[in-house]
């Protein structure tokens, strides 16, 4: 039986430093959601984006630590929907194609 401590998503951080994170502005705290407004940019009535994820070398503003060593989401409980949906197999020690791409980008081996 796996435990939360076995979940590589809670220490890896490669996805947080690889992909753009777009979500509905309704997820922002100012609109009744959980995502802190200061960590996101509203791009219009229907789109918000986590700060730092649209840079040439993406790194989410909520990511803390060193990718691949000890990294995690500083707002894990309040992260937006796309982050909640990413890496659903990781708690089982398995990654998907996007997870593998992110890990390879940072010199990490893909999950089993």
PDB file as gemmi writes it, atoms N, CA and C in Angstrom:
CRYST1    1.000    1.000    1.000  90.00  90.00  90.00 P 1                      
ATOM      1  N   UNK A   1       0.835  -1.180   0.000  1.00  0.00           N  
ATOM      2  CA  UNK A   1       0.000   0.000   0.000  1.00  0.00           C  
ATOM      3  C   UNK A   1       0.880   1.244   0.000  1.00  0.00           C  
ATOM      4  N   UNK A   2       0.621   2.175  -0.923  1.00  0.00           N  
ATOM      5  CA  UNK A   2       1.434   3.377  -0.985  1.00  0.00           C  
ATOM      6  C   UNK A   2       0.897   4.432  -0.012  1.00  0.00           C  
ATOM      7  N   UNK A   3       1.800   5.305   0.408  1.00  0.00           N  
ATOM      8  CA  UNK A   3       1.440   6.385   1.309  1.00  0.00           C  
ATOM      9  C   UNK A   3       1.707   7.704   0.594  1.00  0.00           C  
ATOM     10  N   UNK A   4       1.187   8.826   1.103  1.00  0.00           N  
ATOM     11  CA  UNK A   4       1.486  10.112   0.476  1.00  0.00           C  
ATOM     12  C   UNK A   4       2.980  10.367   0.346  1.00  0.00           C  
ATOM     13  N   UNK A   5       3.778   9.838   1.287  1.00  0.00           N  
ATOM     14  CA  UNK A   5       5.227  10.030   1.221  1.00  0.00           C  
ATOM     15  C   UNK A   5       5.837   9.323   0.022  1.00  0.00           C  
ATOM     16  N   UNK A   6       5.158   8.296  -0.518  1.00  0.00           N  
ATOM     17  CA  UNK A   6       5.653   7.565  -1.675  1.00  0.00           C  
ATOM     18  C   UNK A   6       5.329   8.275  -2.992  1.00  0.00           C  
ATOM     19  N   UNK A   7       4.506   9.295  -2.951  1.00  0.00           N  
ATOM     20  CA  UNK A   7       4.074   9.978  -4.161  1.00  0.00           C  
ATOM     21  C   UNK A   7       5.195  10.876  -4.678  1.00  0.00           C  
ATOM     22  N   UNK A   8       5.814  10.528  -5.818  1.00  0.00           N  
ATOM     23  CA  UNK A   8       6.917  11.333  -6.337  1.00  0.00           C  
ATOM     24  C   UNK A   8       6.499  12.753  -6.715  1.00  0.00           C  
ATOM     25  N   UNK A   9       5.203  12.978  -6.938  1.00  0.00           N  
ATOM     26  CA  UNK A   9       4.727  14.323  -7.262  1.00  0.00           C  
ATOM     27  C   UNK A   9       4.941  15.296  -6.107  1.00  0.00           C  
ATOM     28  N   UNK A  10       5.052  14.780  -4.914  1.00  0.00           N  
ATOM     29  CA  UNK A  10       5.200  15.654  -3.759  1.00  0.00           C  
ATOM     30  C   UNK A  10       6.638  16.080  -3.511  1.00  0.00           C  
ATOM     31  N   UNK A  11       7.584  15.566  -4.323  1.00  0.00           N  
ATOM     32  CA  UNK A  11       8.987  15.957  -4.158  1.00  0.00           C  
ATOM     33  C   UNK A  11       9.691  16.284  -5.471  1.00  0.00           C  
ATOM     34  N   UNK A  12       9.117  15.969  -6.612  1.00  0.00           N  
ATOM     35  CA  UNK A  12       9.780  16.110  -7.906  1.00  0.00           C  
ATOM     36  C   UNK A  12       9.791  17.551  -8.407  1.00  0.00           C  
ATOM     37  N   UNK A  13       8.634  18.094  -8.730  1.00  0.00           N  
ATOM     38  CA  UNK A  13       8.524  19.464  -9.207  1.00  0.00           C  
ATOM     39  C   UNK A  13       8.813  19.681 -10.674  1.00  0.00           C  
ATOM     40  N   UNK A  14       9.160  18.634 -11.423  1.00  0.00           N  
ATOM     41  CA  UNK A  14       9.517  18.816 -12.835  1.00  0.00           C  
ATOM     42  C   UNK A  14       8.364  19.395 -13.650  1.00  0.00           C  
ATOM     43  N   UNK A  15       7.151  18.948 -13.396  1.00  0.00           N  
ATOM     44  CA  UNK A  15       6.012  19.472 -14.166  1.00  0.00           C  
ATOM     45  C   UNK A  15       5.810  20.957 -13.884  1.00  0.00           C  
ATOM     46  N   UNK A  16       6.071  21.382 -12.666  1.00  0.00           N  
ATOM     47  CA  UNK A  16       5.890  22.784 -12.265  1.00  0.00           C  
ATOM     48  C   UNK A  16       6.924  23.696 -12.919  1.00  0.00           C  
ATOM     49  N   UNK A  17       7.970  23.112 -13.469  1.00  0.00           N  
ATOM     50  CA  UNK A  17       9.017  23.869 -14.129  1.00  0.00           C  
ATOM     51  C   UNK A  17       9.132  23.447 -15.593  1.00  0.00           C  
ATOM     52  N   UNK A  18       7.990  23.027 -16.175  1.00  0.00           N  
ATOM     53  CA  UNK A  18       8.011  22.587 -17.572  1.00  0.00           C  
ATOM     54  C   UNK A  18       6.832  23.065 -18.403  1.00  0.00           C  
ATOM     55  N   UNK A  19       5.684  23.290 -17.765  1.00  0.00           N  
ATOM     56  CA  UNK A  19       4.462  23.542 -18.528  1.00  0.00           C  
ATOM     57  C   UNK A  19       3.764  24.838 -18.126  1.00  0.00           C  
ATOM     58  N   UNK A  20       3.053  25.412 -19.082  1.00  0.00           N  
ATOM     59  CA  UNK A  20       2.184  26.558 -18.814  1.00  0.00           C  
ATOM     60  C   UNK A  20       0.944  26.039 -18.098  1.00  0.00           C  
ATOM     61  N   UNK A  21       0.471  26.786 -17.111  1.00  0.00           N  
ATOM     62  CA  UNK A  21      -0.707  26.372 -16.347  1.00  0.00           C  
ATOM     63  C   UNK A  21      -1.807  27.417 -16.513  1.00  0.00           C  
ATOM     64  N   UNK A  22      -2.771  27.091 -17.359  1.00  0.00           N  
ATOM     65  CA  UNK A  22      -3.932  27.942 -17.595  1.00  0.00           C  
ATOM     66  C   UNK A  22      -5.146  27.341 -16.897  1.00  0.00           C  
ATOM     67  N   UNK A  23      -6.003  28.198 -16.369  1.00  0.00           N  
ATOM     68  CA  UNK A  23      -7.190  27.726 -15.668  1.00  0.00           C  
ATOM     69  C   UNK A  23      -8.259  28.816 -15.677  1.00  0.00           C  
ATOM     70  N   UNK A  24      -9.423  28.471 -15.220  1.00  0.00           N  
ATOM     71  CA  UNK A  24     -10.536  29.417 -15.164  1.00  0.00           C  
ATOM     72  C   UNK A  24     -10.300  30.449 -14.067  1.00  0.00           C  
ATOM     73  N   UNK A  25     -10.546  31.726 -14.355  1.00  0.00           N  
ATOM     74  CA  UNK A  25     -10.416  32.749 -13.315  1.00  0.00           C  
ATOM     75  C   UNK A  25     -11.347  32.511 -12.121  1.00  0.00           C  
ATOM     76  N   UNK A  26     -12.352  31.690 -12.310  1.00  0.00           N  
ATOM     77  CA  UNK A  26     -13.261  31.367 -11.206  1.00  0.00           C  
ATOM     78  C   UNK A  26     -12.545  30.627 -10.083  1.00  0.00           C  
ATOM     79  N   UNK A  27     -11.355  30.087 -10.364  1.00  0.00           N  
ATOM     80  CA  UNK A  27     -10.574  29.393  -9.338  1.00  0.00           C  
ATOM     81  C   UNK A  27      -9.765  30.344  -8.466  1.00  0.00           C  
ATOM     82  N   UNK A  28      -9.727  31.635  -8.819  1.00  0.00           N  
ATOM     83  CA  UNK A  28      -8.990  32.624  -8.032  1.00  0.00           C  
ATOM     84  C   UNK A  28      -9.750  32.966  -6.753  1.00  0.00           C  
ATOM     85  N   UNK A  29      -9.019  33.255  -5.701  1.00  0.00           N  
ATOM     86  CA  UNK A  29      -9.648  33.584  -4.419  1.00  0.00           C  
ATOM     87  C   UNK A  29     -10.612  34.754  -4.541  1.00  0.00           C  
ATOM     88  N   UNK A  30     -10.239  35.747  -5.330  1.00  0.00           N  
ATOM     89  CA  UNK A  30     -11.100  36.932  -5.472  1.00  0.00           C  
ATOM     90  C   UNK A  30     -12.422  36.614  -6.151  1.00  0.00           C  
ATOM     91  N   UNK A  31     -12.496  35.450  -6.773  1.00  0.00           N  
ATOM     92  CA  UNK A  31     -13.729  35.042  -7.456  1.00  0.00           C  
ATOM     93  C   UNK A  31     -14.403  33.868  -6.750  1.00  0.00           C  
ATOM     94  N   UNK A  32     -13.955  33.580  -5.526  1.00  0.00           N  
ATOM     95  CA  UNK A  32     -14.574  32.516  -4.753  1.00  0.00           C  
ATOM     96  C   UNK A  32     -13.845  31.190  -4.784  1.00  0.00           C  
ATOM     97  N   UNK A  33     -12.713  31.131  -5.493  1.00  0.00           N  
ATOM     98  CA  UNK A  33     -11.938  29.901  -5.569  1.00  0.00           C  
ATOM     99  C   UNK A  33     -10.852  29.852  -4.509  1.00  0.00           C  
ATOM    100  N   UNK A  34      -9.852  29.035  -4.739  1.00  0.00           N  
ATOM    101  CA  UNK A  34      -8.791  28.819  -3.746  1.00  0.00           C  
ATOM    102  C   UNK A  34      -7.423  29.344  -4.164  1.00  0.00           C  
ATOM    103  N   UNK A  35      -7.175  29.555  -5.450  1.00  0.00           N  
ATOM    104  CA  UNK A  35      -5.844  29.956  -5.924  1.00  0.00           C  
ATOM    105  C   UNK A  35      -5.568  31.405  -5.524  1.00  0.00           C  
ATOM    106  N   UNK A  36      -4.476  31.656  -4.785  1.00  0.00           N  
ATOM    107  CA  UNK A  36      -4.145  33.032  -4.394  1.00  0.00           C  
ATOM    108  C   UNK A  36      -3.946  33.930  -5.614  1.00  0.00           C  
ATOM    109  N   UNK A  37      -4.632  35.051  -5.628  1.00  0.00           N  
ATOM    110  CA  UNK A  37      -4.580  35.977  -6.760  1.00  0.00           C  
ATOM    111  C   UNK A  37      -3.163  36.424  -7.101  1.00  0.00           C  
ATOM    112  N   UNK A  38      -2.319  36.633  -6.094  1.00  0.00           N  
ATOM    113  CA  UNK A  38      -0.971  37.127  -6.325  1.00  0.00           C  
ATOM    114  C   UNK A  38      -0.072  36.169  -7.079  1.00  0.00           C  
ATOM    115  N   UNK A  39      -0.472  34.902  -7.177  1.00  0.00           N  
ATOM    116  CA  UNK A  39       0.344  33.913  -7.882  1.00  0.00           C  
ATOM    117  C   UNK A  39      -0.142  33.651  -9.299  1.00  0.00           C  
ATOM    118  N   UNK A  40      -1.146  34.411  -9.718  1.00  0.00           N  
ATOM    119  CA  UNK A  40      -1.714  34.195 -11.047  1.00  0.00           C  
ATOM    120  C   UNK A  40      -1.914  35.524 -11.759  1.00  0.00           C  
ATOM    121  N   UNK A  41      -2.067  35.423 -13.064  1.00  0.00           N  
ATOM    122  CA  UNK A  41      -2.349  36.581 -13.900  1.00  0.00           C  
ATOM    123  C   UNK A  41      -3.665  36.308 -14.612  1.00  0.00           C  
ATOM    124  N   UNK A  42      -4.588  37.255 -14.526  1.00  0.00           N  
ATOM    125  CA  UNK A  42      -5.832  37.114 -15.293  1.00  0.00           C  
ATOM    126  C   UNK A  42      -5.560  37.594 -16.711  1.00  0.00           C  
ATOM    127  N   UNK A  43      -5.877  36.755 -17.685  1.00  0.00           N  
ATOM    128  CA  UNK A  43      -5.625  37.079 -19.086  1.00  0.00           C  
ATOM    129  C   UNK A  43      -6.909  37.441 -19.826  1.00  0.00           C  
ATOM    130  N   UNK A  44      -7.979  37.534 -19.120  1.00  0.00           N  
ATOM    131  CA  UNK A  44      -9.273  37.861 -19.713  1.00  0.00           C  
ATOM    132  C   UNK A  44     -10.373  37.293 -18.850  1.00  0.00           C  
ATOM    133  N   UNK A  45     -11.590  37.387 -19.361  1.00  0.00           N  
ATOM    134  CA  UNK A  45     -12.745  36.916 -18.601  1.00  0.00           C  
ATOM    135  C   UNK A  45     -12.771  35.406 -18.428  1.00  0.00           C  
ATOM    136  N   UNK A  46     -12.078  34.691 -19.303  1.00  0.00           N  
ATOM    137  CA  UNK A  46     -12.175  33.230 -19.273  1.00  0.00           C  
ATOM    138  C   UNK A  46     -10.851  32.506 -19.043  1.00  0.00           C  
ATOM    139  N   UNK A  47      -9.771  33.264 -18.757  1.00  0.00           N  
ATOM    140  CA  UNK A  47      -8.472  32.614 -18.646  1.00  0.00           C  
ATOM    141  C   UNK A  47      -7.590  33.280 -17.595  1.00  0.00           C  
ATOM    142  N   UNK A  48      -6.993  32.457 -16.761  1.00  0.00           N  
ATOM    143  CA  UNK A  48      -5.967  32.896 -15.812  1.00  0.00           C  
ATOM    144  C   UNK A  48      -4.780  31.954 -15.985  1.00  0.00           C  
ATOM    145  N   UNK A  49      -3.609  32.415 -15.552  1.00  0.00           N  
ATOM    146  CA  UNK A  49      -2.391  31.609 -15.719  1.00  0.00           C  
ATOM    147  C   UNK A  49      -1.521  31.770 -14.478  1.00  0.00           C  
ATOM    148  N   UNK A  50      -0.945  30.666 -14.043  1.00  0.00           N  
ATOM    149  CA  UNK A  50      -0.012  30.740 -12.920  1.00  0.00           C  
ATOM    150  C   UNK A  50       1.220  31.534 -13.347  1.00  0.00           C  
ATOM    151  N   UNK A  51       1.633  32.467 -12.504  1.00  0.00           N  
ATOM    152  CA  UNK A  51       2.814  33.295 -12.797  1.00  0.00           C  
ATOM    153  C   UNK A  51       4.043  32.410 -12.979  1.00  0.00           C  
ATOM    154  N   UNK A  52       4.852  32.784 -13.963  1.00  0.00           N  
ATOM    155  CA  UNK A  52       6.103  32.078 -14.221  1.00  0.00           C  
ATOM    156  C   UNK A  52       5.991  30.911 -15.181  1.00  0.00           C  
ATOM    157  N   UNK A  53       4.761  30.453 -15.445  1.00  0.00           N  
ATOM    158  CA  UNK A  53       4.637  29.266 -16.289  1.00  0.00           C  
ATOM    159  C   UNK A  53       4.652  29.576 -17.771  1.00  0.00           C  
ATOM    160  N   UNK A  54       4.648  30.856 -18.141  1.00  0.00           N  
ATOM    161  CA  UNK A  54       4.712  31.182 -19.569  1.00  0.00           C  
ATOM    162  C   UNK A  54       6.082  31.719 -19.978  1.00  0.00           C  
ATOM    163  N   UNK A  55       7.078  31.566 -19.122  1.00  0.00           N  
ATOM    164  CA  UNK A  55       8.436  31.988 -19.454  1.00  0.00           C  
ATOM    165  C   UNK A  55       9.099  30.967 -20.378  1.00  0.00           C  
ATOM    166  N   UNK A  56      10.181  31.384 -21.045  1.00  0.00           N  
ATOM    167  CA  UNK A  56      10.914  30.476 -21.933  1.00  0.00           C  
ATOM    168  C   UNK A  56      11.402  29.253 -21.146  1.00  0.00           C  
ATOM    169  N   UNK A  57      11.803  29.476 -19.910  1.00  0.00           N  
ATOM    170  CA  UNK A  57      12.151  28.383 -18.991  1.00  0.00           C  
ATOM    171  C   UNK A  57      11.121  28.438 -17.872  1.00  0.00           C  
ATOM    172  N   UNK A  58       9.993  27.760 -18.046  1.00  0.00           N  
ATOM    173  CA  UNK A  58       8.899  27.873 -17.077  1.00  0.00           C  
ATOM    174  C   UNK A  58       9.293  27.441 -15.670  1.00  0.00           C  
ATOM    175  N   UNK A  59       8.738  28.138 -14.720  1.00  0.00           N  
ATOM    176  CA  UNK A  59       8.828  27.744 -13.306  1.00  0.00           C  
ATOM    177  C   UNK A  59       7.672  28.436 -12.597  1.00  0.00           C  
ATOM    178  N   UNK A  60       6.747  27.652 -12.133  1.00  0.00           N  
ATOM    179  CA  UNK A  60       5.584  28.187 -11.462  1.00  0.00           C  
ATOM    180  C   UNK A  60       5.999  28.979 -10.224  1.00  0.00           C  
ATOM    181  N   UNK A  61       5.355  30.116 -10.019  1.00  0.00           N  
ATOM    182  CA  UNK A  61       5.651  30.960  -8.864  1.00  0.00           C  
ATOM    183  C   UNK A  61       5.367  30.249  -7.541  1.00  0.00           C  
ATOM    184  N   UNK A  62       4.529  29.225  -7.564  1.00  0.00           N  
ATOM    185  CA  UNK A  62       4.193  28.502  -6.339  1.00  0.00           C  
ATOM    186  C   UNK A  62       5.174  27.369  -6.028  1.00  0.00           C  
ATOM    187  N   UNK A  63       6.082  27.069  -6.950  1.00  0.00           N  
ATOM    188  CA  UNK A  63       7.037  25.975  -6.733  1.00  0.00           C  
ATOM    189  C   UNK A  63       8.117  26.407  -5.760  1.00  0.00           C  
ATOM    190  N   UNK A  64       8.365  25.580  -4.758  1.00  0.00           N  
ATOM    191  CA  UNK A  64       9.432  25.842  -3.794  1.00  0.00           C  
ATOM    192  C   UNK A  64      10.416  24.676  -3.821  1.00  0.00           C  
ATOM    193  N   UNK A  65      11.683  24.987  -3.632  1.00  0.00           N  
ATOM    194  CA  UNK A  65      12.696  23.945  -3.593  1.00  0.00           C  
ATOM    195  C   UNK A  65      13.421  23.769  -4.911  1.00  0.00           C  
ATOM    196  N   UNK A  66      14.164  22.675  -4.991  1.00  0.00           N  
ATOM    197  CA  UNK A  66      14.977  22.350  -6.158  1.00  0.00           C  
ATOM    198  C   UNK A  66      14.359  21.176  -6.891  1.00  0.00           C  
ATOM    199  N   UNK A  67      14.078  21.371  -8.172  1.00  0.00           N  
ATOM    200  CA  UNK A  67      13.473  20.328  -9.000  1.00  0.00           C  
ATOM    201  C   UNK A  67      14.332  19.072  -8.956  1.00  0.00           C  
ATOM    202  N   UNK A  68      13.668  17.943  -8.732  1.00  0.00           N  
ATOM    203  CA  UNK A  68      14.337  16.650  -8.730  1.00  0.00           C  
ATOM    204  C   UNK A  68      15.018  16.272  -7.430  1.00  0.00           C  
ATOM    205  N   UNK A  69      15.190  17.219  -6.550  1.00  0.00           N  
ATOM    206  CA  UNK A  69      15.832  16.937  -5.266  1.00  0.00           C  
ATOM    207  C   UNK A  69      14.791  16.982  -4.154  1.00  0.00           C  
ATOM    208  N   UNK A  70      14.311  18.165  -3.909  1.00  0.00           N  
ATOM    209  CA  UNK A  70      13.234  18.345  -2.939  1.00  0.00           C  
ATOM    210  C   UNK A  70      12.462  19.570  -3.381  1.00  0.00           C  
ATOM    211  N   UNK A  71      11.358  19.335  -4.043  1.00  0.00           N  
ATOM    212  CA  UNK A  71      10.549  20.431  -4.564  1.00  0.00           C  
ATOM    213  C   UNK A  71       9.084  20.121  -4.320  1.00  0.00           C  
ATOM    214  N   UNK A  72       8.315  21.139  -4.179  1.00  0.00           N  
ATOM    215  CA  UNK A  72       6.895  20.930  -3.968  1.00  0.00           C  
ATOM    216  C   UNK A  72       6.112  22.201  -4.204  1.00  0.00           C  
ATOM    217  N   UNK A  73       4.834  22.052  -4.253  1.00  0.00           N  
ATOM    218  CA  UNK A  73       3.936  23.170  -4.479  1.00  0.00           C  
ATOM    219  C   UNK A  73       3.678  23.890  -3.160  1.00  0.00           C  
ATOM    220  N   UNK A  74       3.939  25.173  -3.153  1.00  0.00           N  
ATOM    221  CA  UNK A  74       3.713  25.976  -1.965  1.00  0.00           C  
ATOM    222  C   UNK A  74       2.249  26.213  -1.670  1.00  0.00           C  
ATOM    223  N   UNK A  75       1.386  25.912  -2.648  1.00  0.00           N  
ATOM    224  CA  UNK A  75      -0.061  26.074  -2.457  1.00  0.00           C  
ATOM    225  C   UNK A  75      -0.784  24.772  -2.788  1.00  0.00           C  
ATOM    226  N   UNK A  76      -0.174  23.662  -2.457  1.00  0.00           N  
ATOM    227  CA  UNK A  76      -0.704  22.354  -2.860  1.00  0.00           C  
ATOM    228  C   UNK A  76      -2.202  22.214  -2.606  1.00  0.00           C  
ATOM    229  N   UNK A  77      -2.676  22.608  -1.444  1.00  0.00           N  
ATOM    230  CA  UNK A  77      -4.097  22.465  -1.119  1.00  0.00           C  
ATOM    231  C   UNK A  77      -4.964  23.420  -1.937  1.00  0.00           C  
ATOM    232  N   UNK A  78      -4.356  24.490  -2.461  1.00  0.00           N  
ATOM    233  CA  UNK A  78      -5.108  25.522  -3.187  1.00  0.00           C  
ATOM    234  C   UNK A  78      -4.740  25.594  -4.666  1.00  0.00           C  
ATOM    235  N   UNK A  79      -4.025  24.602  -5.173  1.00  0.00           N  
ATOM    236  CA  UNK A  79      -3.570  24.629  -6.565  1.00  0.00           C  
ATOM    237  C   UNK A  79      -4.767  24.570  -7.523  1.00  0.00           C  
ATOM    238  N   UNK A  80      -4.589  25.076  -8.756  1.00  0.00           N  
ATOM    239  CA  UNK A  80      -5.690  25.082  -9.729  1.00  0.00           C  
ATOM    240  C   UNK A  80      -5.967  23.691 -10.319  1.00  0.00           C  
ATOM    241  N   UNK A  81      -7.102  23.588 -10.970  1.00  0.00           N  
ATOM    242  CA  UNK A  81      -7.569  22.330 -11.546  1.00  0.00           C  
ATOM    243  C   UNK A  81      -6.552  21.583 -12.400  1.00  0.00           C  
ATOM    244  N   UNK A  82      -5.872  22.257 -13.346  1.00  0.00           N  
ATOM    245  CA  UNK A  82      -4.924  21.513 -14.188  1.00  0.00           C  
ATOM    246  C   UNK A  82      -3.824  20.827 -13.370  1.00  0.00           C  
ATOM    247  N   UNK A  83      -3.425  21.443 -12.279  1.00  0.00           N  
ATOM    248  CA  UNK A  83      -2.398  20.835 -11.427  1.00  0.00           C  
ATOM    249  C   UNK A  83      -2.968  19.636 -10.665  1.00  0.00           C  
ATOM    250  N   UNK A  84      -4.224  19.731 -10.293  1.00  0.00           N  
ATOM    251  CA  UNK A  84      -4.873  18.616  -9.594  1.00  0.00           C  
ATOM    252  C   UNK A  84      -5.039  17.411 -10.514  1.00  0.00           C  
ATOM    253  N   UNK A  85      -5.223  17.681 -11.804  1.00  0.00           N  
ATOM    254  CA  UNK A  85      -5.466  16.611 -12.771  1.00  0.00           C  
ATOM    255  C   UNK A  85      -4.183  16.001 -13.321  1.00  0.00           C  
ATOM    256  N   UNK A  86      -3.073  16.701 -13.193  1.00  0.00           N  
ATOM    257  CA  UNK A  86      -1.810  16.236 -13.750  1.00  0.00           C  
ATOM    258  C   UNK A  86      -1.231  15.117 -12.894  1.00  0.00           C  
ATOM    259  N   UNK A  87      -0.638  14.126 -13.527  1.00  0.00           N  
ATOM    260  CA  UNK A  87       0.095  13.086 -12.814  1.00  0.00           C  
ATOM    261  C   UNK A  87      -0.745  12.181 -11.942  1.00  0.00           C  
ATOM    262  N   UNK A  88      -1.902  11.815 -12.411  1.00  0.00           N  
ATOM    263  CA  UNK A  88      -2.809  11.000 -11.596  1.00  0.00           C  
ATOM    264  C   UNK A  88      -2.239   9.615 -11.264  1.00  0.00           C  
ATOM    265  N   UNK A  89      -1.304   9.116 -12.077  1.00  0.00           N  
ATOM    266  CA  UNK A  89      -0.732   7.790 -11.826  1.00  0.00           C  
ATOM    267  C   UNK A  89       0.497   7.829 -10.921  1.00  0.00           C  
ATOM    268  N   UNK A  90       1.035   9.018 -10.670  1.00  0.00           N  
ATOM    269  CA  UNK A  90       2.259   9.121  -9.880  1.00  0.00           C  
ATOM    270  C   UNK A  90       2.150   8.524  -8.484  1.00  0.00           C  
ATOM    271  N   UNK A  91       1.020   8.665  -7.789  1.00  0.00           N  
ATOM    272  CA  UNK A  91       0.951   8.026  -6.472  1.00  0.00           C  
ATOM    273  C   UNK A  91       1.143   6.506  -6.544  1.00  0.00           C  
ATOM    274  N   UNK A  92       0.955   5.951  -7.741  1.00  0.00           N  
ATOM    275  CA  UNK A  92       1.170   4.522  -7.938  1.00  0.00           C  
ATOM    276  C   UNK A  92       2.588   4.232  -8.434  1.00  0.00           C  
ATOM    277  N   UNK A  93       3.410   5.300  -8.523  1.00  0.00           N  
ATOM    278  CA  UNK A  93       4.785   5.142  -8.987  1.00  0.00           C  
ATOM    279  C   UNK A  93       4.904   5.069 -10.494  1.00  0.00           C  
ATOM    280  N   UNK A  94       3.836   5.470 -11.199  1.00  0.00           N  
ATOM    281  CA  UNK A  94       3.836   5.437 -12.667  1.00  0.00           C  
ATOM    282  C   UNK A  94       3.567   6.838 -13.195  1.00  0.00           C  
ATOM    283  N   UNK A  95       4.247   7.179 -14.254  1.00  0.00           N  
ATOM    284  CA  UNK A  95       4.028   8.469 -14.884  1.00  0.00           C  
ATOM    285  C   UNK A  95       3.338   8.297 -16.214  1.00  0.00           C  
ATOM    286  N   UNK A  96       2.894   9.398 -16.786  1.00  0.00           N  
ATOM    287  CA  UNK A  96       2.329   9.370 -18.129  1.00  0.00           C  
ATOM    288  C   UNK A  96       3.303  10.090 -19.067  1.00  0.00           C  
ATOM    289  N   UNK A  97       2.899  10.297 -20.307  1.00  0.00           N  
ATOM    290  CA  UNK A  97       3.795  10.892 -21.306  1.00  0.00           C  
ATOM    291  C   UNK A  97       4.228  12.302 -20.909  1.00  0.00           C  
ATOM    292  N   UNK A  98       3.310  13.119 -20.423  1.00  0.00           N  
ATOM    293  CA  UNK A  98       3.652  14.487 -20.038  1.00  0.00           C  
ATOM    294  C   UNK A  98       4.615  14.495 -18.846  1.00  0.00           C  
ATOM    295  N   UNK A  99       4.378  13.618 -17.896  1.00  0.00           N  
ATOM    296  CA  UNK A  99       5.270  13.496 -16.747  1.00  0.00           C  
ATOM    297  C   UNK A  99       6.670  13.098 -17.218  1.00  0.00           C  
ATOM    298  N   UNK A 100       6.754  12.145 -18.113  1.00  0.00           N  
ATOM    299  CA  UNK A 100       8.047  11.694 -18.631  1.00  0.00           C  
ATOM    300  C   UNK A 100       8.781  12.833 -19.333  1.00  0.00           C  
ATOM    301  N   UNK A 101       8.070  13.617 -20.148  1.00  0.00           N  
ATOM    302  CA  UNK A 101       8.689  14.758 -20.845  1.00  0.00           C  
ATOM    303  C   UNK A 101       9.238  15.770 -19.844  1.00  0.00           C  
ATOM    304  N   UNK A 102       8.452  16.069 -18.823  1.00  0.00           N  
ATOM    305  CA  UNK A 102       8.888  17.037 -17.811  1.00  0.00           C  
ATOM    306  C   UNK A 102      10.120  16.530 -17.081  1.00  0.00           C  
ATOM    307  N   UNK A 103      10.089  15.270 -16.681  1.00  0.00           N  
ATOM    308  CA  UNK A 103      11.224  14.713 -15.948  1.00  0.00           C  
ATOM    309  C   UNK A 103      12.483  14.676 -16.818  1.00  0.00           C  
ATOM    310  N   UNK A 104      12.346  14.285 -18.084  1.00  0.00           N  
ATOM    311  CA  UNK A 104      13.497  14.249 -18.998  1.00  0.00           C  
ATOM    312  C   UNK A 104      14.073  15.635 -19.197  1.00  0.00           C  
ATOM    313  N   UNK A 105      13.205  16.639 -19.263  1.00  0.00           N  
ATOM    314  CA  UNK A 105      13.644  18.017 -19.439  1.00  0.00           C  
ATOM    315  C   UNK A 105      14.589  18.451 -18.320  1.00  0.00           C  
ATOM    316  N   UNK A 106      14.415  17.864 -17.155  1.00  0.00           N  
ATOM    317  CA  UNK A 106      15.234  18.210 -15.990  1.00  0.00           C  
ATOM    318  C   UNK A 106      16.265  17.139 -15.642  1.00  0.00           C  
ATOM    319  N   UNK A 107      16.524  16.226 -16.607  1.00  0.00           N  
ATOM    320  CA  UNK A 107      17.554  15.210 -16.413  1.00  0.00           C  
ATOM    321  C   UNK A 107      17.158  14.090 -15.477  1.00  0.00           C  
ATOM    322  N   UNK A 108      15.863  13.904 -15.269  1.00  0.00           N  
ATOM    323  CA  UNK A 108      15.357  12.854 -14.381  1.00  0.00           C  
ATOM    324  C   UNK A 108      14.833  11.682 -15.213  1.00  0.00           C  
ATOM    325  N   UNK A 109      14.941  10.508 -14.710  1.00  0.00           N  
ATOM    326  CA  UNK A 109      14.395   9.357 -15.424  1.00  0.00           C  
ATOM    327  C   UNK A 109      12.886   9.329 -15.263  1.00  0.00           C  
ATOM    328  N   UNK A 110      12.186   8.889 -16.312  1.00  0.00           N  
ATOM    329  CA  UNK A 110      10.733   8.759 -16.204  1.00  0.00           C  
ATOM    330  C   UNK A 110      10.348   7.752 -15.122  1.00  0.00           C  
ATOM    331  N   UNK A 111       9.156   7.941 -14.579  1.00  0.00           N  
ATOM    332  CA  UNK A 111       8.658   6.990 -13.584  1.00  0.00           C  
ATOM    333  C   UNK A 111       8.327   5.678 -14.273  1.00  0.00           C  
ATOM    334  N   UNK A 112       8.345   4.588 -13.505  1.00  0.00           N  
ATOM    335  CA  UNK A 112       8.114   3.236 -14.006  1.00  0.00           C  
ATOM    336  C   UNK A 112       6.895   2.986 -14.741  1.00  0.00           C  
TER     337      UNK A 112                                                      
END                                                                             
